[in-house]
PDB file of C-alpha atoms and ligand atoms in Angstrom:
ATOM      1  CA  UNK A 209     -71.273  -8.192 -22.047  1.00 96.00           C
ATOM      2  CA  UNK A 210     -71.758 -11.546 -21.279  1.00 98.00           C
ATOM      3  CA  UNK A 211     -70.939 -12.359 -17.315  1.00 98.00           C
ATOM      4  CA  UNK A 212     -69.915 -15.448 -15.927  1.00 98.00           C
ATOM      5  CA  UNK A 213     -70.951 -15.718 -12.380  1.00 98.00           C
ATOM      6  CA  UNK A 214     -68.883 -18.392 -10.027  1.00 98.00           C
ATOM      7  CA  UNK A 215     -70.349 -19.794  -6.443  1.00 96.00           C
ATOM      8  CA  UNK A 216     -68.388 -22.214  -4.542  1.00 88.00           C
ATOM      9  CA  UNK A 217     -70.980 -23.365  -2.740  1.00 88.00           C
ATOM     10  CA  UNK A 218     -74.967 -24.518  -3.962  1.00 93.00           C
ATOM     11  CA  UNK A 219     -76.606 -22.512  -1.411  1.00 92.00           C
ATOM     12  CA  UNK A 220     -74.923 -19.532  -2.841  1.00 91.00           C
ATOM     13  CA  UNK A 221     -75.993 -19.982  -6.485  1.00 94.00           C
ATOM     14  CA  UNK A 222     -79.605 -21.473  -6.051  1.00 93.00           C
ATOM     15  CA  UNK A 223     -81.315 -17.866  -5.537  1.00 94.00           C
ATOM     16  CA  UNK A 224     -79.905 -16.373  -8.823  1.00 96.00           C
ATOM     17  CA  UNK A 225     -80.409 -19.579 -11.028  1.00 96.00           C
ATOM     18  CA  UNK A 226     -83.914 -19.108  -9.621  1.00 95.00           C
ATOM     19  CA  UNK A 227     -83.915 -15.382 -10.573  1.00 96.00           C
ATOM     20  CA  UNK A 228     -82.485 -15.927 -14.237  1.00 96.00           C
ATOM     21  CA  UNK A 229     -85.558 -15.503 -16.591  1.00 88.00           C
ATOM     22  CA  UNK A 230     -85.869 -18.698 -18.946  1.00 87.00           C
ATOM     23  CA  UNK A 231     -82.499 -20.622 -17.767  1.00 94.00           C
ATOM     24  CA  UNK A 232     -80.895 -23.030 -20.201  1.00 96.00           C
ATOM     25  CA  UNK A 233     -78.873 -25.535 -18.452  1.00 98.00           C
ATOM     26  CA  UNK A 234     -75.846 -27.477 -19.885  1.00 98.00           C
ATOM     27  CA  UNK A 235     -73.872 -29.609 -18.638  1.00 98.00           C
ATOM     28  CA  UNK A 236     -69.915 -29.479 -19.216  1.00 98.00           C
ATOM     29  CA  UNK A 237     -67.160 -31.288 -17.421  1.00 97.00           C
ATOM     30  CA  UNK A 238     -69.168 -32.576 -14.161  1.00 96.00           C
ATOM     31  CA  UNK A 239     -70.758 -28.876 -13.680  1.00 98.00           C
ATOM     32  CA  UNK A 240     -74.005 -27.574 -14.335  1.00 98.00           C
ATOM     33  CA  UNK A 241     -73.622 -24.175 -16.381  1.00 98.00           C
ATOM     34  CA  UNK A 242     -76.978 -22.089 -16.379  1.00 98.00           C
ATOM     35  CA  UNK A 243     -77.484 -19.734 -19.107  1.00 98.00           C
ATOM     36  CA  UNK A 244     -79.989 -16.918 -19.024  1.00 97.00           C
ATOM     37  CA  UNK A 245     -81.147 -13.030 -17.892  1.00 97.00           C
ATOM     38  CA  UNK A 246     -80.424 -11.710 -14.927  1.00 97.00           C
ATOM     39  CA  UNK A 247     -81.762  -8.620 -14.111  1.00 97.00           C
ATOM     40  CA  UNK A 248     -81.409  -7.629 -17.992  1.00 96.00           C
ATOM     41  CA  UNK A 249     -77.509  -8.873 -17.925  1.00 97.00           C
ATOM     42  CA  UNK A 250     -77.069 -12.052 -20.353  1.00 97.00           C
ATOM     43  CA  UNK A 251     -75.359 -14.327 -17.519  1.00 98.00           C
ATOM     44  CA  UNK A 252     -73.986 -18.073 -16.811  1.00 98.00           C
ATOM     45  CA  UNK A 253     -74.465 -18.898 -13.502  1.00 98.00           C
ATOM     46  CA  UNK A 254     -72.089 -22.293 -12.398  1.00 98.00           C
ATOM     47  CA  UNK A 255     -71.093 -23.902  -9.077  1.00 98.00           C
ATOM     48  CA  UNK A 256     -67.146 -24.120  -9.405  1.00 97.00           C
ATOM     49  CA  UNK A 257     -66.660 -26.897  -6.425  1.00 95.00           C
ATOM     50  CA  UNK A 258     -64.387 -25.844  -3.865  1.00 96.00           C
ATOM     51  CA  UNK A 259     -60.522 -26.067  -4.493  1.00 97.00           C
ATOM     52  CA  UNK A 260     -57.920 -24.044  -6.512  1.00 98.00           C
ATOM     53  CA  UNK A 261     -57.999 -26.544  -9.347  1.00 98.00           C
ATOM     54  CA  UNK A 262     -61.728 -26.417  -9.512  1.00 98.00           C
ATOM     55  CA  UNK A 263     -62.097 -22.772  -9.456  1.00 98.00           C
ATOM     56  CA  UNK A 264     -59.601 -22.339 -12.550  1.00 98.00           C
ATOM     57  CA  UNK A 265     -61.483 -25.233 -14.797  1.00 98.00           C
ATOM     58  CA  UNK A 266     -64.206 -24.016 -14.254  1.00 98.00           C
ATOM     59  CA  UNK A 267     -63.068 -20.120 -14.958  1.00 98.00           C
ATOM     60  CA  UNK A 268     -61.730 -21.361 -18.191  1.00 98.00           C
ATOM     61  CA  UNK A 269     -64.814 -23.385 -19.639  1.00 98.00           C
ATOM     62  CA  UNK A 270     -67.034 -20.129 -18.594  1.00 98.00           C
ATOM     63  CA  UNK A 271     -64.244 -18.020 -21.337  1.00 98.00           C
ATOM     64  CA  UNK A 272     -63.584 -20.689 -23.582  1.00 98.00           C
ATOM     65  CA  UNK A 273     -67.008 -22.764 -24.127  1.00 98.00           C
ATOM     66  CA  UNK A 274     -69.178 -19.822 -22.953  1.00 98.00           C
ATOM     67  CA  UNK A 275     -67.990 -16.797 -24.010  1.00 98.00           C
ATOM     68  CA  UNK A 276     -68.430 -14.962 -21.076  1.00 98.00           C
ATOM     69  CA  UNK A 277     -66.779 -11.739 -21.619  1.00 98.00           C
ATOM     70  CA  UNK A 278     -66.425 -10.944 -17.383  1.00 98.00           C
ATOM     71  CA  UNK A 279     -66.140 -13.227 -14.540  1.00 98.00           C
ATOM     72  CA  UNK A 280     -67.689 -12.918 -11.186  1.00 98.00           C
ATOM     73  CA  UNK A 281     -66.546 -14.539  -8.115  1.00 98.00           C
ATOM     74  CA  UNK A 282     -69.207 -15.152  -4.872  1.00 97.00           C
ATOM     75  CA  UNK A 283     -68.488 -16.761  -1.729  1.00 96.00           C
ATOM     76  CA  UNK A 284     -67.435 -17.017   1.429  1.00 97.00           C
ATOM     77  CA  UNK A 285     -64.055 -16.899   3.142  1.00 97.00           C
ATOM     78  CA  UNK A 286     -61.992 -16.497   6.967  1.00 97.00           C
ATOM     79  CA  UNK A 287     -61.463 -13.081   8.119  1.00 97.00           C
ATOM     80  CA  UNK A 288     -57.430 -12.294   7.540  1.00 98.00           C
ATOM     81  CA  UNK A 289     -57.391  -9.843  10.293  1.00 97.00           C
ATOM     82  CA  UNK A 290     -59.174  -9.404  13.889  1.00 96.00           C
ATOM     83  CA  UNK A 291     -60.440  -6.633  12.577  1.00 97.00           C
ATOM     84  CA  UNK A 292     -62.201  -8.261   9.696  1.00 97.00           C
ATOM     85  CA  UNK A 293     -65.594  -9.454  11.228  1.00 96.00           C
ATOM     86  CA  UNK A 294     -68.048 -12.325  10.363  1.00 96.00           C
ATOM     87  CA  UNK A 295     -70.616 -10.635   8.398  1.00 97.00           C
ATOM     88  CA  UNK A 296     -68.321  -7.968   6.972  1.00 98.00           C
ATOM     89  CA  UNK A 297     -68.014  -8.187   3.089  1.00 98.00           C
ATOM     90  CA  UNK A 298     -64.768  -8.125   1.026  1.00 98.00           C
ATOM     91  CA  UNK A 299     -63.444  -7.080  -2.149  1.00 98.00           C
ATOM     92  CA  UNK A 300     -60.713  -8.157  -3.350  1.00 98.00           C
ATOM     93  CA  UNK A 301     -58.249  -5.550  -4.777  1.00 98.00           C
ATOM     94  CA  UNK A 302     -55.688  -8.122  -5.351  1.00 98.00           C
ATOM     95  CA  UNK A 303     -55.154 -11.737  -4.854  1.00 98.00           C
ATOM     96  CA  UNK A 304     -52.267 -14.237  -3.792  1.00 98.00           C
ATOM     97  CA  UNK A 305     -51.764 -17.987  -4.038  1.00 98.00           C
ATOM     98  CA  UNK A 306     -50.690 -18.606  -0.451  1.00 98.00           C
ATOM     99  CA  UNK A 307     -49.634 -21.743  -1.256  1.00 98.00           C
ATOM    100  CA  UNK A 308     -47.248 -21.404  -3.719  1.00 98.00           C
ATOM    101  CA  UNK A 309     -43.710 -21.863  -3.168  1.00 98.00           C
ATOM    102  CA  UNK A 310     -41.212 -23.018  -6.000  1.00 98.00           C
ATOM    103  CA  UNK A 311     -38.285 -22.031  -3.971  1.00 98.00           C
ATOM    104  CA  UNK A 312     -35.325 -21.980  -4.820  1.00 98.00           C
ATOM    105  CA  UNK A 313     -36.235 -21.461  -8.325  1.00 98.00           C
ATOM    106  CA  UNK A 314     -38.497 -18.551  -7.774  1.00 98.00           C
ATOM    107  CA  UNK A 315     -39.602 -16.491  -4.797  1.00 98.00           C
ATOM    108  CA  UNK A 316     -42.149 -17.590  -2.557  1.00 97.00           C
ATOM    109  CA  UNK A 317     -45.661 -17.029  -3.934  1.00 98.00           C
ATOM    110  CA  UNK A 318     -44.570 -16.235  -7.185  1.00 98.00           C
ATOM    111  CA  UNK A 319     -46.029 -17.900  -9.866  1.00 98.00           C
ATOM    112  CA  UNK A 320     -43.346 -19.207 -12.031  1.00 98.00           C
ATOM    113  CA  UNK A 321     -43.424 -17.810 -15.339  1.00 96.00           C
ATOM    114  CA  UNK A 322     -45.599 -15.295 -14.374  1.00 97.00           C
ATOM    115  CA  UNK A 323     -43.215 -13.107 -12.574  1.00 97.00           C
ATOM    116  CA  UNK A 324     -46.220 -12.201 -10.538  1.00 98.00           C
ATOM    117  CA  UNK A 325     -47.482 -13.185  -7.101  1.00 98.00           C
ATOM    118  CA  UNK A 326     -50.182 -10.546  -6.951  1.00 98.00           C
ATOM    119  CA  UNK A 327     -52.896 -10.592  -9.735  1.00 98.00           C
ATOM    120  CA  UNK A 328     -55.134  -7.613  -9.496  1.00 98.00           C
ATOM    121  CA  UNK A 329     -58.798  -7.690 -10.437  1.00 98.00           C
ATOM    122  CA  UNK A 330     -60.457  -5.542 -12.900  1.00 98.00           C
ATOM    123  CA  UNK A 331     -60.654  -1.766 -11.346  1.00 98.00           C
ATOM    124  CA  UNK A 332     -63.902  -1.219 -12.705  1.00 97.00           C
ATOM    125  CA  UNK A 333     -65.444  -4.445 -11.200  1.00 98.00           C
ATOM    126  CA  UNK A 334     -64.255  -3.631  -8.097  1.00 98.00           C
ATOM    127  CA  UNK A 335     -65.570  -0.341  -8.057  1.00 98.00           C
ATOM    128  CA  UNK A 336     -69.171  -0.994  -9.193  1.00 97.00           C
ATOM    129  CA  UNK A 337     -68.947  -4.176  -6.562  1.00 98.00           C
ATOM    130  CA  UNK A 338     -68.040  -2.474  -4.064  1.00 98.00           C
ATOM    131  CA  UNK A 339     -71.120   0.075  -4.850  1.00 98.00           C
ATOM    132  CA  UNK A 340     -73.114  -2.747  -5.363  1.00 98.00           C
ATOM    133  CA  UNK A 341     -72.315  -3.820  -1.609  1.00 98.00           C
ATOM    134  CA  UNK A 342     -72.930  -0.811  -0.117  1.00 98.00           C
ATOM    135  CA  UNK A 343     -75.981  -0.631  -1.698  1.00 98.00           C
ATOM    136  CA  UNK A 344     -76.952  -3.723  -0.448  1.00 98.00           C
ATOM    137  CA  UNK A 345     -76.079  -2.858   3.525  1.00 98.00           C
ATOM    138  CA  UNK A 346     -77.884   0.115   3.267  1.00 98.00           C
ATOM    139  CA  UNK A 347     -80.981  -0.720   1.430  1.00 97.00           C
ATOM    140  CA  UNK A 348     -81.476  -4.328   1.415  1.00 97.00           C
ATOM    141  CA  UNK A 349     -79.571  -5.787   4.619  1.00 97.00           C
ATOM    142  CA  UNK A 350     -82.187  -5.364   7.522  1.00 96.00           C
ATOM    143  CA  UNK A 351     -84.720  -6.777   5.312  1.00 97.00           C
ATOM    144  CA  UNK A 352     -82.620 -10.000   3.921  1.00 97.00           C
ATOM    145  CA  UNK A 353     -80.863 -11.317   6.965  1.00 96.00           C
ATOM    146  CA  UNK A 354     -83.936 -12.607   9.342  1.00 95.00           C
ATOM    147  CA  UNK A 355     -83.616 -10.920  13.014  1.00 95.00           C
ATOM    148  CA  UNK A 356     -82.880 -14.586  14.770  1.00 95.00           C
ATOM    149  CA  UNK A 357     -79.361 -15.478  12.381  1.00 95.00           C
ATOM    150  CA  UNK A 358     -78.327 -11.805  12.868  1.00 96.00           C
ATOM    151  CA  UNK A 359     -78.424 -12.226  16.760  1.00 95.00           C
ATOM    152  CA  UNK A 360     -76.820 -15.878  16.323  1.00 94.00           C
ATOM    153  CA  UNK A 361     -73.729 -14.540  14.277  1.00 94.00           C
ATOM    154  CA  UNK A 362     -73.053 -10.927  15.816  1.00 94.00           C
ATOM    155  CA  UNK A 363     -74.269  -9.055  12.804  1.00 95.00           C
ATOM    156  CA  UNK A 364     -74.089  -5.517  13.792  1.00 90.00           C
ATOM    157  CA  UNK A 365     -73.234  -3.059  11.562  1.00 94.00           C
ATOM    158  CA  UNK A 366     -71.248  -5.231   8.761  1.00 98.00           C
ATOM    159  CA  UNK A 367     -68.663  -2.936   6.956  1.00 98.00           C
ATOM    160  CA  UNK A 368     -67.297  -3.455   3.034  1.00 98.00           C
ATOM    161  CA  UNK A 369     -63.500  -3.819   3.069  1.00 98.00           C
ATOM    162  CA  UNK A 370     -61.101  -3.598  -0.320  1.00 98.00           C
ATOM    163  CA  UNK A 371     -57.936  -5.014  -0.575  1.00 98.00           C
ATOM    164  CA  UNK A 372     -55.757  -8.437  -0.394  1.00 98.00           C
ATOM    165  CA  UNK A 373     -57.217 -12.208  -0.716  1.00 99.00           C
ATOM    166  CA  UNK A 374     -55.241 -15.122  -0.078  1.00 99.00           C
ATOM    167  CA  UNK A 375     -56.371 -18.538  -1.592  1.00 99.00           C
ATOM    168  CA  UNK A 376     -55.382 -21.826  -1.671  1.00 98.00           C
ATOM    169  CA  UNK A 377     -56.060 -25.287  -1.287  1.00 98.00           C
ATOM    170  CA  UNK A 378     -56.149 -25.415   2.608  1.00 98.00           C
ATOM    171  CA  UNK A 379     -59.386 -24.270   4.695  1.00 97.00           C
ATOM    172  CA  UNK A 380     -57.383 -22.159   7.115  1.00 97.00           C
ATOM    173  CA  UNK A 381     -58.821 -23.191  10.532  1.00 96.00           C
ATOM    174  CA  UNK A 382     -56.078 -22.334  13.344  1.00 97.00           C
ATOM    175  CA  UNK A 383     -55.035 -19.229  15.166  1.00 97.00           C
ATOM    176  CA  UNK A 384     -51.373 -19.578  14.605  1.00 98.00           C
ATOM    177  CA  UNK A 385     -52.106 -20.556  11.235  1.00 98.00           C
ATOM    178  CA  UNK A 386     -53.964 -17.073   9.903  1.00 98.00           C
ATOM    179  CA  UNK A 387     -51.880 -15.328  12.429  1.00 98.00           C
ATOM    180  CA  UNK A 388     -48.574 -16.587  10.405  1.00 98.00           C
ATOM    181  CA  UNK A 389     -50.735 -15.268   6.917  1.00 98.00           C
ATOM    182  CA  UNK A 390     -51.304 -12.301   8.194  1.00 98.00           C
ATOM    183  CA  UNK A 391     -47.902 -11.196   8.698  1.00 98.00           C
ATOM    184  CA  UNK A 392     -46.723 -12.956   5.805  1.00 98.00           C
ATOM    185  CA  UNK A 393     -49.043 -10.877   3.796  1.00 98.00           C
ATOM    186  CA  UNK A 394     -49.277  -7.165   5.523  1.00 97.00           C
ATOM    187  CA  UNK A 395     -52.811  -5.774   4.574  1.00 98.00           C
ATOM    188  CA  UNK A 396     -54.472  -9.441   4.339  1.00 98.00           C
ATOM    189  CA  UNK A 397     -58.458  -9.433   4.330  1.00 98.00           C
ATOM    190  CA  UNK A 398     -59.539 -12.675   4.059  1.00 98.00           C
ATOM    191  CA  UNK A 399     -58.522 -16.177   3.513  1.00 98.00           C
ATOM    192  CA  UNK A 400     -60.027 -18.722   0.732  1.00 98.00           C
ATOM    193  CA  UNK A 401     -59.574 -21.383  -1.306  1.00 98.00           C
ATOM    194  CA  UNK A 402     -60.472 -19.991  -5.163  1.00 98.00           C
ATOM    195  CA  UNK A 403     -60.283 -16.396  -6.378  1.00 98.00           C
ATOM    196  CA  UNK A 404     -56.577 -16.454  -7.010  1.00 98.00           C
ATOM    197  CA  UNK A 405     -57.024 -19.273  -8.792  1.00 98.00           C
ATOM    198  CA  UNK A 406     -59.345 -17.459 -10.915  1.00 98.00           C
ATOM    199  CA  UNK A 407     -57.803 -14.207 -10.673  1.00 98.00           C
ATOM    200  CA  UNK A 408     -54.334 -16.499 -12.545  1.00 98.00           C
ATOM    201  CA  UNK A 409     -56.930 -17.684 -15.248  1.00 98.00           C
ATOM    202  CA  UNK A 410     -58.472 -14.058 -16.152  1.00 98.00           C
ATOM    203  CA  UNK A 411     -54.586 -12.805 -16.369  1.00 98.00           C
ATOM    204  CA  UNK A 412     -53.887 -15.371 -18.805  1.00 98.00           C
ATOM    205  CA  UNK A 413     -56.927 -15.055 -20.617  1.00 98.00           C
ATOM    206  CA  UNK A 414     -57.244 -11.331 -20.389  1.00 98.00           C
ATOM    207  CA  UNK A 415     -60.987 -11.351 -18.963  1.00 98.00           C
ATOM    208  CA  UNK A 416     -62.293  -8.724 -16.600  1.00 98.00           C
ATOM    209  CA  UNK A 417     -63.215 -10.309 -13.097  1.00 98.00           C
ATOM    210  CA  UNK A 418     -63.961  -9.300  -9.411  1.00 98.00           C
ATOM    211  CA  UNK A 419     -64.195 -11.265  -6.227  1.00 98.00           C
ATOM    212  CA  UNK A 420     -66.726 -10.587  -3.314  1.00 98.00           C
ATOM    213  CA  UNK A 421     -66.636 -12.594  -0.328  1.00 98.00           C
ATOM    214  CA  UNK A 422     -68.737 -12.786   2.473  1.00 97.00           C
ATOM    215  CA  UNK A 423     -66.716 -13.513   6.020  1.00 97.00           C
ATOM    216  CA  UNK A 424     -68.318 -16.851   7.387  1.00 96.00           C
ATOM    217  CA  UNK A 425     -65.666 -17.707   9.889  1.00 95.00           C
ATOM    218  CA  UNK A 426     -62.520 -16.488  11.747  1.00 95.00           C
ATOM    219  CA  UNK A 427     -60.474 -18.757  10.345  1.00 96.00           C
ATOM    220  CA  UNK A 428     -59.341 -20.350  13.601  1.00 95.00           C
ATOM    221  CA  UNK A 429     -60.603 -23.270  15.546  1.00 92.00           C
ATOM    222  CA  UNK A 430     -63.942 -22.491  15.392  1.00 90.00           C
ATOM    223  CA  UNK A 431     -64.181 -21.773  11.500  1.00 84.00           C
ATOM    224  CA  UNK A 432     -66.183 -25.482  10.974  1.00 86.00           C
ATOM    225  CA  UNK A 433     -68.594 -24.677  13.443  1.00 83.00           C
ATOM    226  CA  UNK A 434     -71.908 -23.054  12.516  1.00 79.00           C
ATOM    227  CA  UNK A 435     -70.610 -22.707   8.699  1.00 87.00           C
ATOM    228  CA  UNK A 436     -73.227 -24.132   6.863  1.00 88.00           C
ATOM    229  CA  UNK A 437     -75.644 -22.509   9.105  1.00 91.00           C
ATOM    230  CA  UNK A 438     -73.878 -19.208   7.971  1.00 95.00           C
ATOM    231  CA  UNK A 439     -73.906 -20.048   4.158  1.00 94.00           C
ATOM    232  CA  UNK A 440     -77.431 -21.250   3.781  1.00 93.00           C
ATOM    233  CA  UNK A 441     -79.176 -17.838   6.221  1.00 94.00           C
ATOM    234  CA  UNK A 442     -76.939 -15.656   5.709  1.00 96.00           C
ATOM    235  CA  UNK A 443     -74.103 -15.661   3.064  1.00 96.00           C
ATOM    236  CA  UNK A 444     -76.941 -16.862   0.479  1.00 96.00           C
ATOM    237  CA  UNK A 445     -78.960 -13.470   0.840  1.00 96.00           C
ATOM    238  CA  UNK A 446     -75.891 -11.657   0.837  1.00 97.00           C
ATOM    239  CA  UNK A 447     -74.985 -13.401  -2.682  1.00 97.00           C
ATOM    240  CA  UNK A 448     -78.057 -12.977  -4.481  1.00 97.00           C
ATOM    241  CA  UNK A 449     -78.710  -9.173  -3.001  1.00 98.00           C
ATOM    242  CA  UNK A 450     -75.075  -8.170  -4.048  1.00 98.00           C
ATOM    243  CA  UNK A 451     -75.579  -9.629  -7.354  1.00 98.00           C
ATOM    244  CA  UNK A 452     -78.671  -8.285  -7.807  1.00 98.00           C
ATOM    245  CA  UNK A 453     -77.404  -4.318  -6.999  1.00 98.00           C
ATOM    246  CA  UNK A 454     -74.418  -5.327  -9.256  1.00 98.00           C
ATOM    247  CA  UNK A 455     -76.574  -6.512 -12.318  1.00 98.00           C
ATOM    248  CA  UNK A 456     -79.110  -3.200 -11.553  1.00 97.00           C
ATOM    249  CA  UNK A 457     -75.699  -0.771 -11.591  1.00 97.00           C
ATOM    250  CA  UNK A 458     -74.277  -1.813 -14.941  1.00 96.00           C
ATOM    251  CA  UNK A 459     -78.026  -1.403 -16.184  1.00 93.00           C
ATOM    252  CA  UNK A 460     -77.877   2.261 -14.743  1.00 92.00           C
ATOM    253  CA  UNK A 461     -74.235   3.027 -15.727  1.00 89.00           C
ATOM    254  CA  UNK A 462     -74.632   1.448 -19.021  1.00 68.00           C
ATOM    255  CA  UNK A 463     -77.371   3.773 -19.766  1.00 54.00           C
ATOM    256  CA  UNK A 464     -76.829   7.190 -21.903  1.00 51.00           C
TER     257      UNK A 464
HETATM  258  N1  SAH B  89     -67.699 -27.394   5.348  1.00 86.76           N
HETATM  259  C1  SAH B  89     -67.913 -27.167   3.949  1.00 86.76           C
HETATM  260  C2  SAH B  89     -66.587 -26.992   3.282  1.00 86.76           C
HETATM  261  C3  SAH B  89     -66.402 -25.637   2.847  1.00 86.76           C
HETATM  262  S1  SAH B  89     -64.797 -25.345   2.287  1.00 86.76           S
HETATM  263  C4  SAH B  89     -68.643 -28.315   3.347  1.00 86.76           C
HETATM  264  O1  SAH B  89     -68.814 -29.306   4.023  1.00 86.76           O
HETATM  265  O2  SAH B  89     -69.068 -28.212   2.188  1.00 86.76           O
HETATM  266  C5  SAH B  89     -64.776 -23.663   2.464  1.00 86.76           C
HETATM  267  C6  SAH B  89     -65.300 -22.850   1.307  1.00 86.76           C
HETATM  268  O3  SAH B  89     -65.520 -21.546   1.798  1.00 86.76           O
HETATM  269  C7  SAH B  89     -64.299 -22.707   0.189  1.00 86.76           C
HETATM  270  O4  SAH B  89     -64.977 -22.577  -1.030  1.00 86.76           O
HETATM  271  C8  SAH B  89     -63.511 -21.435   0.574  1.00 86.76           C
HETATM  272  O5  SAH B  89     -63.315 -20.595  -0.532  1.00 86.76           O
HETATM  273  C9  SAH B  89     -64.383 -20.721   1.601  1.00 86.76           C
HETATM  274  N2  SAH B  89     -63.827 -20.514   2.955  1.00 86.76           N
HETATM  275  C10 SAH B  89     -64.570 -20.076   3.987  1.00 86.76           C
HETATM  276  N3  SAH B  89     -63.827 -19.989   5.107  1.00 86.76           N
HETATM  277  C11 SAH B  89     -62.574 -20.391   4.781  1.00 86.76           C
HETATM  278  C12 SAH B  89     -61.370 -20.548   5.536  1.00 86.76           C
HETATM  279  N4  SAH B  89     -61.325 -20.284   6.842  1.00 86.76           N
HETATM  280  N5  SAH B  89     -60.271 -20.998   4.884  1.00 86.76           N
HETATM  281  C13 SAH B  89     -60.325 -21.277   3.572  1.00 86.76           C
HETATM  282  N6  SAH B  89     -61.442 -21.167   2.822  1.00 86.76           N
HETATM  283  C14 SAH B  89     -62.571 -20.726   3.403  1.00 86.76           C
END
């Protein structure tokens, strides 16, 4: 196994390019790939950039010039539901390009050609992700998130949800906006802007991958506010802990 591990974001990806024992860095189409150990899995760690278009370049480099054999997706991403809470931790079951729409030619969302306009992740990943989450809320949360950023963001008690992700190229920052999502897509989790993206390259490619997001915002008029704040104390710790259980479970599972 060789696993290709995706961050949007820098503040997400520093910790585990720190934690990779003797990193190897190359440098590939504008990105930084880092190659390396991590936690006994052979790993490429690589900041995708934000965007659709980003997320499946850099997806495809990872399978193509790296032979990663699995892809892993961490981030961030708007709750898709009031029920969905900042804090709370998502894994995506499936995932949808929200803004696709080749109409009349093909349904809305489909991706032409495809026939599809859900792309399911690997069931596998999913499961040992999800375990991997759990783990971390019940062994390594209270420790990781410092007191003070818990009481600024609410976090009390964050749950793991599985099920649908939306992306697209659009940071969804309006009530009426997610509102419209959410009944356009029943079951909606959470809103962002490059699993599906990813999730369209693994199809194509035939490569395992999972997507974990961390909820940073509501996706309303308030999802700017406080979001870096959110990333660097908060999603960050949930990245590299989540990663971390991940790497430790396929170890475990893995073992005779
Ligand atoms: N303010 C940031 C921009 C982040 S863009 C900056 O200055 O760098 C948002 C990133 O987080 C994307 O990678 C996307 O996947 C995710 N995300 C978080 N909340 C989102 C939302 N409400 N809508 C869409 N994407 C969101």
């Amino acid at each position: 196994m060789r696993l290709g591990i995706i961050s949007a974001l820098h503040e997400e990806q520093q910790g585990l390019v720190e934690a990779m024992e003797r990193p190897y860095k190359l440098m590939h189409g504008m990105r930084e790939y880092f190659l390396g150990q991590l936690w006994e899995i052979d790993a490429v760690c690589v900041l995708s950039r934000i965007g659709k278009v980003a997320a499946a370049m850099t997806a495809t480099t990872l399978v193509e010039k790296f032979g990663v054999t699995h892809i892993l997706f961490t981030g961030v991403a708007g709750a898709g539901a009031p029920s969905i809470r900042v804090g709370d931790i998502v894994v995506a079951e499936s995932l949808v390009q929200h803004d696709m729409d080749a109409r009349p030619l093909f349904p809305r969302f489909e991706v032409p050609l495809t026939g599809l306009t859900h792309f399911s992740s690997d069931r596998h990943m999913g499961l040992q992700l999800a375990d991997a989450a759990q783990r971390f809320l019940a062994q390594d949360f209270a420790a990781a998130i410092d007191p003070q950023e818990r009481a600024v963001f609410a976090l009390s008690g964050p749950r793991l949800h599985r099920g649908l992700v939306a992306s697209a190229d659009e940071f969804v920052s309006g009530r009426e906006r997610i509102q419209a999502l959410g009944e356009a897509f029943p079951g909606l989790l959470a809103v962002e802007m490059e699993g599906a993206a990813v999730a369209q390259v693994c199809f194509e490619l035939g490569i395992p991958f999972g997507v974990i997001r961390t909820i940073s915002d509501n996706a309303n008029e308030n999802a700017a506010t406080d979001f870096m704040r959110f990333v660097k104390s908060v999603a960050s710790r949930y990245a590299f802990h989540i990663v971390r259980q991940f790497c430790l479970g396929i170890n475990a599972s893995s073992l005779p």
